[in-house]
Amino acid sequence: MTAIMQTYSHAAVMNFLNEVSGNFPDAIALAAGRPTERYFGRLSSDALREAIDHYGCSTTQLLQYGRTAGVINTLVATQLRRDEGVPADANRLIITAGCQEAIALCLSALCPRPDDVALVCNPTYIGATGAAQACGVAIKAIPSAGDDLITALEQCIEQLRLERRCPRVLYLIPDFDNPTGRTLSEVQRRAVLTTCERHRIVILEDNPYGMFRYEGSPIPPMAALDEAGCVIYLSTYSKTICPAVRVGSACLPHTLFGDRQASAKLFQELTERKSFVSVNTSPITQAIVGGILLRHDCSLRDWIRPTVDLYADNREVMLQALKKQFEPHPDISWNRPDGGFFLSMDLPFRFTADAVVECATRFQVIVMPLAFFALDDSQDRRIRLAFSAVDRDDIASGVASLSRYVTQRLESMGTRERESPVAASAL
Amino acid sequence: MTAIMQTYSHAAVMNFLNEVSGNFPDAIALAAGRPTERYFGRLSSDALREAIDHYGCSTTQLLQYGRTAGVINTLVATQLRRDEGVPADANRLIITAGCQEAIALCLSALCPRPDDVALVCNPTYIGATGAAQACGVAIKAIPSAGDDLITALEQCIEQLRLERRCPRVLYLIPDFDNPTGRTLSEVQRRAVLTTCERHRIVILEDNPYGMFRYEGSPIPPMAALDEAGCVIYLSTYSKTICPAVRVGSACLPHTLFGDRQASAKLFQELTERKSFVSVNTSPITQAIVGGILLRHDCSLRDWIRPTVDLYADNREVMLQALKKQFEPHPDISWNRPDGGFFLSMDLPFRFTADAVVECATRFQVIVMPLAFFALDDSQDRRIRLAFSAVDRDDIASGVASLSRYVTQRLESMGTRERESPVAASAL
């Protein structure tokens, strides 16, 4: 059994990112997976008050301790049904302090025993592996074996069985993945569902970006395709409304692998755990979200249209800039995500923390190495470029700066490093 | 080694309380440790907006992701210094999603190994033992051996040493304890500090009620007496401002047992853990707290005066009612707390969950068995009476109802149960 070692520790990555942004405020940040601030004006303190008033609860409901599982559950469930096609039931939905809390609660509730394991993609959102670490939950990375996710997943499960360990949960971002920008096809989703049902593995479907599609047809969330009762749907208002509300949710299936009581029991356990981690999610920020949902008939499609348009435009600008700057390099490639906040880029050399600092200091651009999100060294030659919270002019300059860095790097290193194959995954 | 078994499971207590309050809405609740809603009018949605405006941050700071350790740390540290005499340093203070998150973060960070143990009083706040359970941290109860806390504490530590387990942290509410109403004297505080310093046990001093003193001289918080660097001070705005802001804090000492770097490292670890549990505390509710603090020169003494007066009055009404109703019963006693939200009462019979239901259904009064907060059966004949969030008329009627229940209970049970001694602690 190979121990899974994060190439960079979570602490190191967090510190590093905080430091690099603070130390180089003039660099163009293609690093942060944040929503744009362009339309934050719609959420002035006046607008927040109006949302609370529109929600229309009593001061007691607004200011006192509230129900642990949340107070706006019916509105959120309605929005998930309308906007995302998720068969959400308010009685199986728990409001959390952002989606991050939902991840932490689900991982610890679903993996209580030492031999329980959470499966994750590699690379994956650092908040998921960080939560697992903080909660003492073991993780195993599914090797990023091209598109054959199912074979890799099955191998992973088989290997764990041999080790007498038990895969309990699979954390997944099917739409516009963080950090890769990858989207799973409906065929892949159904195959993952079948595999997970067979092995009784709960899928934590994290969908922060699903509403931000810029081309192509929407693919149903896995929770909408789930007939076996194996998907917990995680959502957040951080991207659609704003991060500061710290309101997310976990929506359980009606049954857990056909067992209605098991789902009810899990809901109860998540609620109990939440009561001991944060008591309840602020009823004030829930009222803000509730007021906005009520005012928009429980759909945020119109509300997010300006941001969707902006991100779509930004993505286009970034893709154009990449084409212009990197087309001469046949060994440099990138994907074209149909939505979301990021794309990922493959480089012919290792891109480490040192490279981030050099880019930031000498070329005034900050990008994210995928190594920061990886559980082995397989991602050492890849980076994530975020286009969500950057001005379009900055995108072009940032990509041009990155290109100058890359050119310099290629010139200085000669051909040896360039031609060596990507290091094999340690898994 | 005796396993510690909570008489009632955390889940059972939580469910029970939610159920009993919901099922008997007409009963007078002397059960909930909530702040009064009488002055919530000061926090209308307009006032919340004004507080945010007064705090005066940009919409980006208000609505975007924020610093993990918090944004109003300087204001909070100033308030803790001014109002509570705690030598708080903003650089060692982390803003949390209510004090509950602070407890969970500290327990898991300070007790990472399986043989690490958190010491708690018995009975104690269920949120502390619940957080320990949720985080997989072992707990050991200090027997409630009258006033000789130090001997009991030393015995506890000695016993753990024999079991090769390591007491890492002591959770304590020195002022107006929940659930007992007990306050530790300065002599006791200094003795606990000396013992904990000698054994290198970190004290988690939870002080939600310290600002609510109705008579007697204030006793300095343990954090103010701490010269060794062994006290983490936990505070909350749930009682002073309102629960719904979900803003609390953990304030670390300048050094941890004399080691400055160890304190910085612990701060870093708490911040990292927080980032994986809740990312950050809502900047919106932080701005509300920040605005109120700024407007009141970082002291909440004047702000809480109306509630302090109300609670003082309520306590008096409850003490008078108890005297009137229970003076004829020489084997029934209660304490006279100098502050806080609760007092505790000793009864000559066991008071179980069944008794709560009977009180609620037949006598229209809800009280809390201390057994709900206990780690053994030593508290089975005690109850907690809360006077914070009840109308004064209801207090008198509630106590009269309780008296009718007690009289009936005493009559029906004869003398046998009455005379049996309190069951010895299992510890």
mmCIF file of C-alpha atoms in Angstrom, chain A residues 109-358:
data_model
loop_
_atom_site.group_PDB
_atom_site.id
_atom_site.type_symbol
_atom_site.label_atom_id
_atom_site.label_comp_id
_atom_site.label_asym_id
_atom_site.label_seq_id
_atom_site.Cartn_x
_atom_site.Cartn_y
_atom_site.Cartn_z
ATOM 1 C CA ALA A 109 -20.460 11.240 9.212
ATOM 2 C CA LEU A 110 -19.947 8.817 6.326
ATOM 3 C CA CYS A 111 -16.443 7.682 7.302
ATOM 4 C CA PRO A 112 -16.561 7.121 11.065
ATOM 5 C CA ARG A 113 -14.224 4.100 11.217
ATOM 6 C CA PRO A 114 -10.455 4.059 10.786
ATOM 7 C CA ASP A 115 -10.668 1.756 7.766
ATOM 8 C CA ASP A 116 -13.250 3.928 6.030
ATOM 9 C CA VAL A 117 -11.891 5.805 3.025
ATOM 10 C CA ALA A 118 -13.046 8.777 0.982
ATOM 11 C CA LEU A 119 -12.234 8.556 -2.718
ATOM 12 C CA VAL A 120 -11.244 11.735 -4.521
ATOM 13 C CA CYS A 121 -10.142 12.638 -8.003
ATOM 14 C CA ASN A 122 -6.550 13.654 -8.490
ATOM 15 C CA PRO A 123 -6.194 16.598 -8.575
ATOM 16 C CA THR A 124 -9.211 17.783 -6.604
ATOM 17 C CA TYR A 125 -10.510 20.745 -4.621
ATOM 18 C CA ILE A 126 -8.124 21.259 -1.732
ATOM 19 C CA GLY A 127 -11.035 22.024 0.600
ATOM 20 C CA ALA A 128 -12.207 18.425 0.246
ATOM 21 C CA THR A 129 -8.880 16.769 1.024
ATOM 22 C CA GLY A 130 -8.239 19.413 3.699
ATOM 23 C CA ALA A 131 -11.577 18.688 5.358
ATOM 24 C CA ALA A 132 -10.834 14.962 5.263
ATOM 25 C CA GLN A 133 -7.477 15.583 6.914
ATOM 26 C CA ALA A 134 -8.992 17.911 9.531
ATOM 27 C CA CYS A 135 -11.677 15.310 10.301
ATOM 28 C CA GLY A 136 -9.225 12.411 10.399
ATOM 29 C CA VAL A 137 -10.774 10.736 7.351
ATOM 30 C CA ALA A 138 -8.437 8.705 5.124
ATOM 31 C CA ILE A 139 -8.452 9.590 1.455
ATOM 32 C CA LYS A 140 -7.461 7.708 -1.651
ATOM 33 C CA ALA A 141 -6.900 9.347 -4.991
ATOM 34 C CA ILE A 142 -8.361 7.925 -8.173
ATOM 35 C CA PRO A 143 -5.484 8.095 -10.632
ATOM 36 C CA SER A 144 -6.128 10.649 -13.333
ATOM 37 C CA ALA A 145 -5.977 7.994 -16.025
ATOM 38 C CA GLY A 146 -7.220 10.012 -18.965
ATOM 39 C CA ASP A 147 -10.927 9.693 -19.542
ATOM 40 C CA ASP A 148 -11.342 6.195 -18.234
ATOM 41 C CA LEU A 149 -12.592 7.237 -14.849
ATOM 42 C CA ILE A 150 -14.595 4.063 -14.322
ATOM 43 C CA THR A 151 -11.693 1.667 -14.783
ATOM 44 C CA ALA A 152 -9.560 3.795 -12.473
ATOM 45 C CA LEU A 153 -12.369 3.935 -9.936
ATOM 46 C CA GLU A 154 -12.917 0.175 -10.046
ATOM 47 C CA GLN A 155 -9.185 -0.446 -9.627
ATOM 48 C CA CYS A 156 -9.103 1.900 -6.685
ATOM 49 C CA ILE A 157 -12.014 0.099 -5.010
ATOM 50 C CA GLU A 158 -10.442 -3.289 -5.677
ATOM 51 C CA GLN A 159 -7.127 -2.218 -4.215
ATOM 52 C CA LEU A 160 -8.859 -0.950 -1.071
ATOM 53 C CA ARG A 161 -10.721 -4.255 -0.709
ATOM 54 C CA LEU A 162 -7.385 -6.073 -0.837
ATOM 55 C CA GLU A 163 -6.144 -3.776 1.916
ATOM 56 C CA ARG A 164 -9.315 -4.526 3.906
ATOM 57 C CA ARG A 165 -10.259 -0.891 3.775
ATOM 58 C CA CYS A 166 -13.695 0.343 2.926
ATOM 59 C CA PRO A 167 -14.464 3.028 0.334
ATOM 60 C CA ARG A 168 -17.489 4.852 1.745
ATOM 61 C CA VAL A 169 -17.720 8.020 -0.239
ATOM 62 C CA LEU A 170 -16.630 9.526 -3.545
ATOM 63 C CA TYR A 171 -16.155 13.284 -3.655
ATOM 64 C CA LEU A 172 -16.714 14.648 -7.136
ATOM 65 C CA ILE A 173 -17.234 17.940 -9.007
ATOM 66 C CA PRO A 174 -18.891 16.682 -12.222
ATOM 67 C CA ASP A 175 -19.466 20.149 -13.728
ATOM 68 C CA PHE A 176 -16.517 22.393 -14.608
ATOM 69 C CA ASP A 177 -14.273 20.770 -12.030
ATOM 70 C CA ASN A 178 -12.038 22.707 -9.684
ATOM 71 C CA PRO A 179 -9.137 22.741 -10.499
ATOM 72 C CA THR A 180 -9.209 21.150 -13.958
ATOM 73 C CA GLY A 181 -12.338 22.614 -15.600
ATOM 74 C CA ARG A 182 -13.252 19.049 -16.706
ATOM 75 C CA THR A 183 -16.937 18.072 -17.084
ATOM 76 C CA LEU A 184 -18.208 14.501 -16.893
ATOM 77 C CA SER A 185 -20.515 13.420 -19.726
ATOM 78 C CA GLU A 186 -23.910 11.958 -18.945
ATOM 79 C CA VAL A 187 -22.573 8.546 -19.922
ATOM 80 C CA GLN A 188 -19.716 8.904 -17.450
ATOM 81 C CA ARG A 189 -22.094 10.089 -14.747
ATOM 82 C CA ARG A 190 -24.357 7.113 -15.218
ATOM 83 C CA ALA A 191 -21.386 4.747 -15.171
ATOM 84 C CA VAL A 192 -20.081 6.291 -11.941
ATOM 85 C CA LEU A 193 -23.557 5.956 -10.440
ATOM 86 C CA THR A 194 -23.758 2.286 -11.398
ATOM 87 C CA THR A 195 -20.332 1.551 -9.952
ATOM 88 C CA CYS A 196 -21.035 3.438 -6.732
ATOM 89 C CA GLU A 197 -24.409 1.780 -6.318
ATOM 90 C CA ARG A 198 -22.815 -1.639 -6.729
ATOM 91 C CA HIS A 199 -20.195 -0.907 -4.101
ATOM 92 C CA ARG A 200 -22.550 1.112 -1.873
ATOM 93 C CA ILE A 201 -20.389 4.190 -2.103
ATOM 94 C CA VAL A 202 -22.092 7.517 -1.431
ATOM 95 C CA ILE A 203 -21.315 10.189 -4.009
ATOM 96 C CA LEU A 204 -20.773 13.690 -2.684
ATOM 97 C CA GLU A 205 -21.660 15.711 -5.763
ATOM 98 C CA ASP A 206 -20.254 19.192 -5.263
ATOM 99 C CA ASN A 207 -21.720 21.615 -7.785
ATOM 100 C CA PRO A 208 -20.606 25.197 -7.198
ATOM 101 C CA TYR A 209 -20.185 25.990 -10.896
ATOM 102 C CA GLY A 210 -23.023 24.082 -12.599
ATOM 103 C CA MET A 211 -25.137 27.221 -13.116
ATOM 104 C CA PHE A 212 -22.263 28.858 -15.000
ATOM 105 C CA ARG A 213 -22.426 27.209 -18.418
ATOM 106 C CA TYR A 214 -21.347 29.235 -21.453
ATOM 107 C CA GLU A 215 -21.883 26.770 -24.272
ATOM 108 C CA GLY A 216 -23.206 23.294 -24.960
ATOM 109 C CA SER A 217 -26.237 21.580 -23.474
ATOM 110 C CA PRO A 218 -26.583 21.216 -19.740
ATOM 111 C CA ILE A 219 -25.912 17.741 -18.413
ATOM 112 C CA PRO A 220 -28.181 16.684 -15.546
ATOM 113 C CA PRO A 221 -26.525 16.668 -12.142
ATOM 114 C CA MET A 222 -25.785 13.185 -10.860
ATOM 115 C CA ALA A 223 -28.395 13.767 -8.145
ATOM 116 C CA ALA A 224 -30.966 14.120 -10.927
ATOM 117 C CA LEU A 225 -29.845 10.841 -12.529
ATOM 118 C CA ASP A 226 -29.624 9.000 -9.232
ATOM 119 C CA GLU A 227 -32.244 6.264 -8.919
ATOM 120 C CA ALA A 228 -30.403 4.163 -6.381
ATOM 121 C CA GLY A 229 -30.201 6.771 -3.631
ATOM 122 C CA CYS A 230 -26.471 7.228 -3.569
ATOM 123 C CA VAL A 231 -25.949 10.953 -4.265
ATOM 124 C CA ILE A 232 -25.719 13.717 -1.679
ATOM 125 C CA TYR A 233 -25.941 16.998 -3.558
ATOM 126 C CA LEU A 234 -23.802 19.820 -2.201
ATOM 127 C CA SER A 235 -24.506 23.374 -3.239
ATOM 128 C CA THR A 236 -23.493 26.880 -2.322
ATOM 129 C CA TYR A 237 -24.637 30.473 -2.763
ATOM 130 C CA SER A 238 -21.023 31.688 -2.724
ATOM 131 C CA LYS A 239 -20.868 31.835 -6.502
ATOM 132 C CA THR A 240 -24.473 32.773 -7.338
ATOM 133 C CA ILE A 241 -25.094 35.361 -4.584
ATOM 134 C CA CYS A 242 -21.847 36.037 -2.749
ATOM 135 C CA PRO A 243 -19.300 34.170 -0.639
ATOM 136 C CA ALA A 244 -19.920 36.266 2.467
ATOM 137 C CA VAL A 245 -23.381 34.863 3.133
ATOM 138 C CA ARG A 246 -21.676 31.572 4.028
ATOM 139 C CA VAL A 247 -24.780 29.640 3.058
ATOM 140 C CA GLY A 248 -24.589 26.267 1.397
ATOM 141 C CA SER A 249 -26.481 23.009 1.710
ATOM 142 C CA ALA A 250 -26.301 19.253 1.617
ATOM 143 C CA CYS A 251 -29.323 17.569 0.083
ATOM 144 C CA LEU A 252 -29.775 13.883 0.849
ATOM 145 C CA PRO A 253 -31.512 11.393 -1.441
ATOM 146 C CA HIS A 254 -34.960 10.146 -0.428
ATOM 147 C CA THR A 255 -33.474 6.764 0.311
ATOM 148 C CA LEU A 256 -29.920 5.665 0.932
ATOM 149 C CA PHE A 257 -29.466 2.707 -1.407
ATOM 150 C CA GLY A 258 -33.188 2.067 -1.210
ATOM 151 C CA ASP A 259 -33.415 2.463 2.548
ATOM 152 C CA ARG A 260 -35.601 5.410 3.529
ATOM 153 C CA GLN A 261 -34.791 5.123 7.220
ATOM 154 C CA ALA A 262 -31.059 5.127 6.522
ATOM 155 C CA SER A 263 -31.413 8.472 4.771
ATOM 156 C CA ALA A 264 -33.466 9.881 7.653
ATOM 157 C CA LYS A 265 -30.849 8.619 10.110
ATOM 158 C CA LEU A 266 -28.011 10.213 8.155
ATOM 159 C CA PHE A 267 -29.917 13.498 8.046
ATOM 160 C CA GLN A 268 -30.296 13.296 11.808
ATOM 161 C CA GLU A 269 -26.617 12.583 12.267
ATOM 162 C CA LEU A 270 -25.519 15.457 10.034
ATOM 163 C CA THR A 271 -27.818 17.775 11.961
ATOM 164 C CA GLU A 272 -26.417 16.594 15.264
ATOM 165 C CA ARG A 273 -22.843 17.035 14.066
ATOM 166 C CA LYS A 274 -23.656 20.499 12.814
ATOM 167 C CA SER A 275 -25.063 21.453 16.205
ATOM 168 C CA PHE A 276 -21.677 20.633 17.739
ATOM 169 C CA VAL A 277 -19.617 22.382 15.079
ATOM 170 C CA SER A 278 -21.540 25.614 14.495
ATOM 171 C CA VAL A 279 -24.939 25.325 16.311
ATOM 172 C CA ASN A 280 -26.741 26.684 13.254
ATOM 173 C CA THR A 281 -26.087 28.770 10.147
ATOM 174 C CA SER A 282 -26.630 32.485 10.733
ATOM 175 C CA PRO A 283 -30.368 33.146 10.393
ATOM 176 C CA ILE A 284 -29.424 36.666 9.261
ATOM 177 C CA THR A 285 -27.508 35.489 6.216
ATOM 178 C CA GLN A 286 -30.124 32.789 5.630
ATOM 179 C CA ALA A 287 -32.731 35.572 5.564
ATOM 180 C CA ILE A 288 -30.641 37.454 2.991
ATOM 181 C CA VAL A 289 -30.535 34.379 0.762
ATOM 182 C CA GLY A 290 -34.197 33.647 1.506
ATOM 183 C CA GLY A 291 -35.232 37.177 0.573
ATOM 184 C CA ILE A 292 -33.377 37.032 -2.733
ATOM 185 C CA LEU A 293 -34.862 33.610 -3.512
ATOM 186 C CA LEU A 294 -38.382 34.799 -2.690
ATOM 187 C CA ARG A 295 -38.012 37.918 -4.791
ATOM 188 C CA HIS A 296 -36.847 35.837 -7.757
ATOM 189 C CA ASP A 297 -39.427 33.104 -7.520
ATOM 190 C CA CYS A 298 -36.841 30.622 -6.283
ATOM 191 C CA SER A 299 -34.742 30.768 -9.421
ATOM 192 C CA LEU A 300 -31.381 32.486 -9.686
ATOM 193 C CA ARG A 301 -31.101 32.078 -13.469
ATOM 194 C CA ASP A 302 -31.990 35.724 -14.150
ATOM 195 C CA TRP A 303 -30.040 36.958 -11.155
ATOM 196 C CA ILE A 304 -26.788 35.422 -12.370
ATOM 197 C CA ARG A 305 -27.233 36.316 -16.058
ATOM 198 C CA PRO A 306 -24.843 39.312 -15.875
ATOM 199 C CA THR A 307 -22.143 37.228 -14.218
ATOM 200 C CA VAL A 308 -22.667 34.325 -16.609
ATOM 201 C CA ASP A 309 -22.263 36.737 -19.535
ATOM 202 C CA LEU A 310 -19.166 38.245 -17.974
ATOM 203 C CA TYR A 311 -17.543 34.898 -17.281
ATOM 204 C CA ALA A 312 -18.410 33.665 -20.770
ATOM 205 C CA ASP A 313 -16.733 36.735 -22.195
ATOM 206 C CA ASN A 314 -13.727 36.298 -19.905
ATOM 207 C CA ARG A 315 -13.352 32.688 -20.919
ATOM 208 C CA GLU A 316 -13.403 33.727 -24.568
ATOM 209 C CA VAL A 317 -10.784 36.404 -23.944
ATOM 210 C CA MET A 318 -8.599 33.899 -22.131
ATOM 211 C CA LEU A 319 -8.949 31.261 -24.843
ATOM 212 C CA GLN A 320 -8.098 33.861 -27.522
ATOM 213 C CA ALA A 321 -5.107 35.057 -25.532
ATOM 214 C CA LEU A 322 -3.879 31.518 -24.991
ATOM 215 C CA LYS A 323 -4.221 30.783 -28.679
ATOM 216 C CA LYS A 324 -2.341 33.936 -29.587
ATOM 217 C CA GLN A 325 0.446 33.433 -27.070
ATOM 218 C CA PHE A 326 0.910 29.686 -26.992
ATOM 219 C CA GLU A 327 -0.036 28.419 -30.424
ATOM 220 C CA PRO A 328 3.639 28.397 -31.438
ATOM 221 C CA HIS A 329 4.308 25.850 -28.653
ATOM 222 C CA PRO A 330 3.056 22.449 -29.784
ATOM 223 C CA ASP A 331 3.930 20.882 -26.430
ATOM 224 C CA ILE A 332 1.742 23.302 -24.491
ATOM 225 C CA SER A 333 -1.989 22.627 -24.385
ATOM 226 C CA TRP A 334 -5.076 23.639 -22.460
ATOM 227 C CA ASN A 335 -8.709 22.632 -22.264
ATOM 228 C CA ARG A 336 -11.776 24.561 -23.337
ATOM 229 C CA PRO A 337 -14.275 24.183 -20.488
ATOM 230 C CA ASP A 338 -17.929 24.733 -21.334
ATOM 231 C CA GLY A 339 -18.418 26.668 -18.127
ATOM 232 C CA GLY A 340 -17.111 27.373 -14.654
ATOM 233 C CA PHE A 341 -14.274 29.526 -13.422
ATOM 234 C CA PHE A 342 -11.115 27.715 -14.572
ATOM 235 C CA LEU A 343 -9.216 25.999 -17.273
ATOM 236 C CA SER A 344 -6.114 23.901 -16.905
ATOM 237 C CA MET A 345 -2.933 24.007 -18.950
ATOM 238 C CA ASP A 346 -0.267 21.383 -19.588
ATOM 239 C CA LEU A 347 3.327 22.596 -19.646
ATOM 240 C CA PRO A 348 6.489 20.831 -20.746
ATOM 241 C CA PHE A 349 8.194 21.539 -17.425
ATOM 242 C CA ARG A 350 7.500 21.301 -13.711
ATOM 243 C CA PHE A 351 5.628 24.250 -12.267
ATOM 244 C CA THR A 352 6.330 24.482 -8.539
ATOM 245 C CA ALA A 353 5.861 26.971 -5.736
ATOM 246 C CA ASP A 354 9.147 28.551 -6.817
ATOM 247 C CA ALA A 355 7.685 29.102 -10.262
ATOM 248 C CA VAL A 356 4.667 30.868 -8.731
ATOM 249 C CA VAL A 357 6.971 33.273 -6.927
ATOM 250 C CA GLU A 358 9.081 33.879 -10.012
#
